[in-house]
Coordinates of C-alpha atoms and ligand atoms in Angstrom, one line a residue:
X1145 CA 97.1 129.3 179.1
X1146 CA 98.8 130.0 175.7
X1147 CA 102.1 128.5 175.7
X1148 CA 100.7 125.4 177.3
X1149 CA 98.4 125.2 174.3
X1150 CA 101.3 125.9 171.4
X1151 CA 103.1 122.8 173.2
X1152 CA 100.1 120.6 172.9
X1153 CA 100.2 121.7 169.4
X1154 CA 103.5 120.9 169.0
X1155 CA 103.1 117.2 170.6
X1156 CA 100.4 116.4 168.3
X1157 CA 102.2 117.8 165.1
X1158 CA 105.2 116.1 166.1
X1159 CA 103.1 112.9 166.6
X1160 CA 101.1 113.4 163.2
X1161 CA 104.1 114.3 161.7
X1162 CA 106.3 110.5 162.7
X1163 CA 102.5 108.4 162.0
X1164 CA 102.5 110.2 158.1
X1165 CA 103.2 107.3 156.2
X1166 CA 102.4 108.9 153.1
X1167 CA 103.6 112.4 151.6
X1168 CA 99.9 112.6 151.0
X1169 CA 99.1 112.0 154.7
X1170 CA 102.2 114.3 156.1
X1171 CA 100.8 116.9 153.5
X1172 CA 97.2 117.2 155.4
X1173 CA 99.2 117.5 159.4
X1174 CA 101.1 120.4 158.0
X1175 CA 97.4 122.2 156.5
X1176 CA 96.1 121.1 160.1
X1177 CA 98.8 121.9 162.2
X1178 CA 101.2 124.5 160.8
X1179 CA 99.8 125.6 157.2
X1180 CA 98.4 129.0 156.5
X1181 CA 95.0 128.1 158.1
X1182 CA 96.5 125.6 160.7
X1183 CA 96.1 125.3 164.6
X1184 CA 98.9 127.7 165.1
X1185 CA 97.9 130.5 162.8
X1186 CA 94.9 130.7 164.8
X1187 CA 97.2 130.5 168.0
X1188 CA 99.3 133.3 166.4
X1189 CA 95.6 135.2 166.4
X1190 CA 94.7 135.0 170.2
X1191 CA 98.0 137.0 170.6
X1192 CA 96.4 139.7 171.6
X1193 CA 94.6 138.6 174.6
X1194 CA 98.4 138.4 176.2
X1195 CA 100.1 141.2 178.2
X1196 CA 101.8 143.8 175.9
X1197 CA 105.5 142.8 177.2
X1198 CA 104.3 138.9 176.7
X1199 CA 103.8 139.1 172.6
X1200 CA 106.9 139.6 171.2
X1201 CA 107.8 136.5 173.5
X1202 CA 105.0 134.1 172.2
X1203 CA 105.5 134.8 169.2
X1204 CA 109.4 134.0 168.8
X1205 CA 108.1 130.7 170.6
X1206 CA 105.4 129.8 167.9
X1207 CA 107.8 130.7 165.1
X1208 CA 110.2 128.6 166.6
X1209 CA 107.8 125.6 166.8
X1210 CA 106.2 126.1 163.4
X1211 CA 110.2 126.1 162.5
X1212 CA 110.5 122.5 164.2
X1213 CA 107.8 121.3 162.7
X1214 CA 109.0 122.3 158.9
X1215 CA 111.8 121.3 160.0
X1216 CA 110.7 117.8 161.0
X1217 CA 108.0 117.5 157.9
X1218 CA 110.8 118.4 155.8
X1219 CA 112.9 115.6 156.8
X1220 CA 109.5 113.1 156.7
X1221 CA 108.6 114.3 153.3
X1222 CA 111.8 113.4 151.2
X1223 CA 111.8 110.0 153.0
X1224 CA 108.3 109.5 152.3
X1225 CA 108.8 110.7 148.6
X1226 CA 111.8 109.1 147.8
X1227 CA 110.2 105.5 149.1
X1228 CA 106.9 106.2 147.1
X1229 CA 108.9 106.6 143.8
X1230 CA 111.1 103.4 145.0
X1231 CA 107.4 101.5 145.3
X1232 CA 106.0 103.1 142.0
X1233 CA 109.6 102.5 140.0
X1234 CA 108.9 98.6 141.2
X1235 CA 105.6 98.7 140.4
X1236 CA 105.9 100.4 137.0
X1237 CA 108.2 98.7 135.4
X1238 CA 108.9 99.6 131.5
X1239 CA 109.4 96.1 129.7
X1240 CA 111.1 97.3 126.6
X1241 CA 110.6 94.3 124.7
X1242 CA 106.7 93.9 124.4
X1243 CA 105.5 94.6 121.4
X1244 CA 104.0 97.9 120.6
X1245 CA 100.7 98.3 119.8
X1246 CA 99.7 97.2 116.9
X1247 CA 99.1 99.5 113.4
X1248 CA 96.9 98.5 111.0
X1249 CA 98.9 97.6 107.8
X1250 CA 97.9 99.3 104.7
X1251 CA 98.5 97.4 101.3
X1252 CA 98.8 98.1 97.7
X1253 CA 96.3 97.9 95.2
X1254 CA 97.1 94.3 93.3
X1255 CA 96.6 97.1 90.2
X1256 CA 99.1 99.5 90.6
X1257 CA 100.9 96.2 92.6
X1258 CA 100.9 94.4 89.2
X1259 CA 102.3 97.8 87.0
X1260 CA 105.2 98.3 89.6
X1261 CA 105.9 94.7 89.1
X1262 CA 106.2 94.7 85.3
X1263 CA 107.7 97.7 85.4
X1264 CA 110.6 96.4 88.1
X1265 CA 111.5 93.1 85.8
X1266 CA 111.4 95.1 82.6
X1267 CA 113.0 98.1 83.8
X1268 CA 116.3 95.6 84.3
X1269 CA 116.8 95.3 80.7
X1270 CA 116.7 99.0 79.7
X1271 CA 112.8 99.4 79.5
X1272 CA 112.2 103.4 81.1
X1273 CA 108.1 104.4 81.8
X1274 CA 106.7 107.1 79.8
X1275 CA 103.0 108.2 79.7
X1276 CA 100.3 109.6 77.2
X1277 CA 96.4 111.3 78.1
X1278 CA 93.4 109.7 78.0
X1279 CA 91.4 110.8 76.3
X1280 CA 93.0 110.8 72.4
X1281 CA 92.0 112.2 69.9
X1282 CA 90.9 110.0 66.8
X1283 CA 94.7 110.4 64.9
X1284 CA 96.4 108.7 68.1
X1285 CA 93.9 105.8 69.4
X1286 CA 93.5 104.7 66.0
X1287 CA 95.0 106.4 62.6
X1288 CA 98.7 106.7 63.5
X1289 CA 98.3 103.1 64.1
X1290 CA 97.3 102.1 60.8
X1291 CA 94.1 102.1 62.3
X1292 CA 92.4 104.0 59.2
X1293 CA 89.0 105.6 58.8
X1294 CA 86.0 102.9 58.5
X1295 CA 88.4 100.0 58.8
X1296 CA 86.7 97.2 60.4
X1297 CA 89.4 96.7 62.8
X1298 CA 88.1 99.7 64.8
X1299 CA 84.8 97.4 65.8
X1300 CA 87.2 95.6 67.7
X1301 CA 87.7 98.2 70.4
X1302 CA 84.1 99.2 71.5
X1303 CA 85.2 103.5 71.5
X1304 CA 83.8 105.4 74.2
X1305 CA 83.5 108.3 72.3
X1306 CA 83.5 112.3 73.8
X1307 CA 82.3 115.2 73.0
X1308 CA 84.2 117.0 71.0
X1309 CA 85.4 114.1 68.1
X1310 CA 87.9 113.1 70.9
X1311 CA 87.8 109.2 72.3
X1312 CA 89.5 107.6 75.3
X1313 CA 91.8 105.8 74.7
X1314 CA 91.0 101.6 73.6
X1315 CA 94.4 100.8 74.3
X1316 CA 97.9 102.0 75.5
X1317 CA 99.4 102.1 72.2
X1318 CA 98.8 106.1 71.6
X1319 CA 101.4 106.6 73.9
X1320 CA 104.1 104.4 71.4
X1321 CA 103.0 107.3 68.7
X1322 CA 103.4 110.1 71.4
X1323 CA 106.7 108.9 71.8
X1324 CA 108.1 108.2 69.1
X1325 CA 107.2 112.0 67.6
X1326 CA 109.0 113.1 70.8
X1327 CA 112.3 110.6 70.9
X1328 CA 115.1 109.4 68.8
X1329 CA 115.3 105.7 68.4
X1330 CA 117.3 103.6 69.7
X1331 CA 113.6 103.4 71.9
X1332 CA 112.9 101.2 74.9
X1333 CA 109.8 102.2 76.5
X1334 CA 106.9 100.7 79.1
X1335 CA 103.3 102.6 78.9
X1336 CA 101.5 101.5 82.0
X1337 CA 97.8 102.7 82.5
X1338 CA 94.1 103.0 82.3
X1339 CA 92.1 102.2 78.8
X1340 CA 88.0 102.2 78.3
X1341 CA 86.1 100.3 76.2
X1342 CA 82.8 100.1 75.9
X1343 CA 82.2 96.3 77.7
X1344 CA 81.6 95.0 81.1
X1345 CA 80.8 91.6 82.3
X1346 CA 82.3 89.2 84.6
X1347 CA 86.1 89.0 82.6
X1348 CA 85.4 92.5 81.1
X1349 CA 85.4 96.1 83.0
X1350 CA 84.9 99.2 80.8
X1351 CA 87.9 100.7 82.5
X1352 CA 90.8 98.4 82.3
X1353 CA 94.7 98.6 82.5
X1354 CA 97.4 98.1 80.1
X1355 CA 101.6 98.3 79.4
X1356 CA 102.6 98.9 76.3
X1357 CA 106.2 98.1 75.7
X1358 CA 107.8 99.9 73.0
X1359 CA 111.4 98.8 71.4
X1360 CA 112.9 100.6 68.5
X1361 CA 116.3 100.3 67.1
X1362 CA 118.1 98.7 64.0
X1363 CA 117.3 95.4 64.0
X1364 CA 114.7 94.1 65.4
X1365 CA 113.3 90.6 64.6
X1366 CA 110.6 88.2 66.0
X1367 CA 113.3 86.2 67.9
X1368 CA 114.3 89.7 69.7
X1369 CA 110.4 89.8 70.9
X1370 CA 109.8 86.2 72.2
X1371 CA 112.9 86.1 73.8
X1372 CA 112.0 89.3 75.9
X1373 CA 108.1 88.4 76.7
X1374 CA 109.1 84.6 77.6
X1375 CA 112.2 85.9 80.3
X1376 CA 109.3 89.0 81.4
X1377 CA 106.5 86.1 81.5
X1378 CA 109.5 83.5 83.6
X1379 CA 110.0 86.6 85.9
X1380 CA 106.3 87.5 86.9
X1381 CA 104.5 84.1 87.0
X1382 CA 107.7 81.3 87.7
X1383 CA 110.2 80.3 86.1
X1384 CA 107.8 77.3 85.1
X1385 CA 105.8 79.3 82.8
X1386 CA 105.6 79.1 79.5
X1387 CA 105.3 81.2 76.5
X1388 CA 103.2 80.6 73.6
X1389 CA 102.5 82.7 70.7
X1390 CA 99.5 82.1 67.8
X1391 CA 100.0 84.2 64.8
X1392 CA 97.3 87.0 64.9
X1393 CA 96.3 90.5 63.3
X1394 CA 96.8 93.6 64.6
X1395 CA 97.1 96.7 62.4
X1396 CA 100.1 98.1 63.7
X1397 CA 101.8 95.3 64.0
X1398 CA 103.0 93.3 61.2
X1399 CA 103.3 90.4 61.7
X1400 CA 101.3 89.9 65.2
X1401 CA 101.5 87.4 67.6
X1402 CA 98.8 86.8 70.6
X1403 CA 100.8 86.0 74.1
X1404 CA 99.8 83.0 75.9
X1405 CA 101.2 81.6 79.1
X1406 CA 101.3 78.0 80.4
X1407 CA 98.6 78.6 83.1
X1408 CA 99.9 78.9 86.5
X1409 CA 97.3 77.5 88.3
X1410 CA 97.1 74.0 87.3
X1411 CA 100.3 74.3 85.4
X1412 CA 99.5 74.0 82.2
X1413 CA 97.1 70.6 82.8
X1414 CA 93.9 72.2 82.7
X1415 CA 91.5 74.5 84.5
X1416 CA 88.6 76.5 85.1
X1417 CA 90.9 79.5 84.7
X1418 CA 92.1 78.5 81.8
X1419 CA 89.1 76.8 80.0
X1420 CA 90.9 73.3 80.4
X1421 CA 93.1 74.7 77.3
X1422 CA 96.4 74.5 79.8
X1423 CA 97.1 78.8 78.5
X1424 CA 96.2 81.9 79.0
X1425 CA 95.8 84.7 76.4
X1426 CA 97.9 88.0 78.1
X1427 CA 98.2 90.3 75.6
X1428 CA 99.0 91.4 71.9
X1429 CA 102.2 91.7 70.3
X1430 CA 104.4 92.2 66.9
X1431 CA 106.9 94.3 64.9
X1432 CA 106.1 97.6 64.2
X1433 CA 104.6 98.5 61.0
X1434 CA 106.5 100.1 58.8
X1435 CA 103.7 102.2 58.3
X1436 CA 103.2 103.0 62.2
X1437 CA 106.9 103.9 62.3
X1438 CA 106.7 106.3 58.8
X1439 CA 103.4 108.2 60.7
X1440 CA 105.5 109.0 63.5
X1441 CA 108.3 110.4 61.6
X1442 CA 110.9 107.4 61.7
X1443 CA 112.0 106.1 59.3
X1444 CA 111.3 102.2 58.6
X1445 CA 114.1 101.3 56.3
X1446 CA 116.6 102.3 58.7
X1447 CA 114.8 101.2 62.2
X1448 CA 112.7 98.1 63.2
X1449 CA 110.1 97.9 66.4
X1450 CA 108.3 95.4 68.4
X1451 CA 105.4 96.5 70.6
X1452 CA 103.8 94.2 73.1
X1453 CA 100.5 95.4 75.3
X1454 CA 99.2 93.7 78.1
X1455 CA 95.9 93.5 79.7
X1456 CA 97.3 94.5 83.9
X1457 CA 93.7 92.7 85.5
X1458 CA 94.7 89.5 83.3
X1459 CA 98.0 89.2 84.6
X1460 CA 96.5 90.0 88.5
X1461 CA 93.3 87.6 88.1
X1462 CA 96.3 85.2 86.4
X1463 CA 99.1 85.4 89.6
X1464 CA 97.0 86.2 92.5
X1465 CA 93.6 83.6 91.3
X1466 CA 91.0 86.1 91.6
X1467 CA 88.1 85.3 89.9
X1468 CA 85.7 88.7 89.1
X1469 CA 87.5 91.7 87.4
X1470 CA 85.0 93.5 89.4
X1471 CA 86.3 92.6 92.5
X1472 CA 89.3 95.6 91.5
X1473 CA 86.9 98.1 92.1
X1474 CA 84.7 97.3 94.4
X1475 CA 87.3 98.3 97.9
X1476 CA 85.6 95.9 99.2
X1477 CA 88.7 95.3 102.3
X1478 CA 88.1 91.8 102.9
X1479 CA 89.7 91.5 99.0
X1480 CA 92.3 94.0 99.2
X1481 CA 93.6 93.7 102.6
X1482 CA 95.0 90.1 100.8
X1483 CA 97.8 92.1 98.9
X1484 CA 99.2 93.4 102.9
X1485 CA 102.9 93.7 102.6
Ligands
LIG2033 N1 96.8 97.5 71.4 C1 96.6 96.1 71.2 C2 95.2 95.6 72.1 O1 94.8 96.2 72.9 C3 97.5 95.4 71.6 C4 99.0 95.3 71.2 C5 99.9 96.5 71.8 C6 99.4 94.6 70.5 C7 101.3 96.1 71.2 C8 100.7 94.1 69.7 C9 101.3 95.4 69.8 O2 94.5 94.5 72.0

């Protein structure tokens, strides 16, 4: 009898709905009993075996059972889903105080880093940055800097010559000329950048960096040059570092002086870094030669200037205790990572 089958399905389905402990199990009950291919649907297919007049009534009974089951299903489903969500929330507590996934920190290469530090320090006393080409002509790299042709000073510089008579600039001093040609004094500029010399060993790289400083004003003396450099050295290396000036020669400055600072590693006592002298050379300096001013269109009777040029690698080596200049260009991550911020 179909009606008994219907009763049986109803009973079993109700039991199964009650005993389902997860929403997934509950859903399987629905599939089995009153889903599209479930037992109720199969029962409907047997409708044809009933006498015609009983069919509508039985159909209604089946639909009634289906509706009742669906209501119980909905009730259970709501309860189970809520329970499951609560369990999930308990299980997956979000601890907002935990640190996030670690991220690799980048590092600024020591050369641009040192340039940035120097520019920061000197910009506090009024200097601002200029740049010039790395491929220069003979005029800017030498002649305008009071180094005429065949002058022995040209040998000091181990020049790389480029086809067509140009040179790779051997120092940043040509930027002095470009600046004086383009700007009216008073001038206070810095020119950091790459320079090139035909030279290569543990302490010389064919491509290294310098920072040039040029000041032009009405009255400029060695005292101001020394004061500026001493201030800079203390700011850069630390207040205990002393500065020493040794008389020297550059064609573009007169008088000229080489600049040493007391060795930051041994505090001047003498060590390997300073070759036991207690002092380390960081660059050249001097008062701008009158010929250089007039070459660049500035009247040396009205204006005076000082200039200095420091080696960036040199300064980085001293500040960070680096023992080989080639490390700067080898891209060894073990070296570079030490400069992570
Ligand atoms: N240009 C010089 C060099 O490369 C350094 C220097 C710059 C000296 C400015 C005096 C003044 O050695």
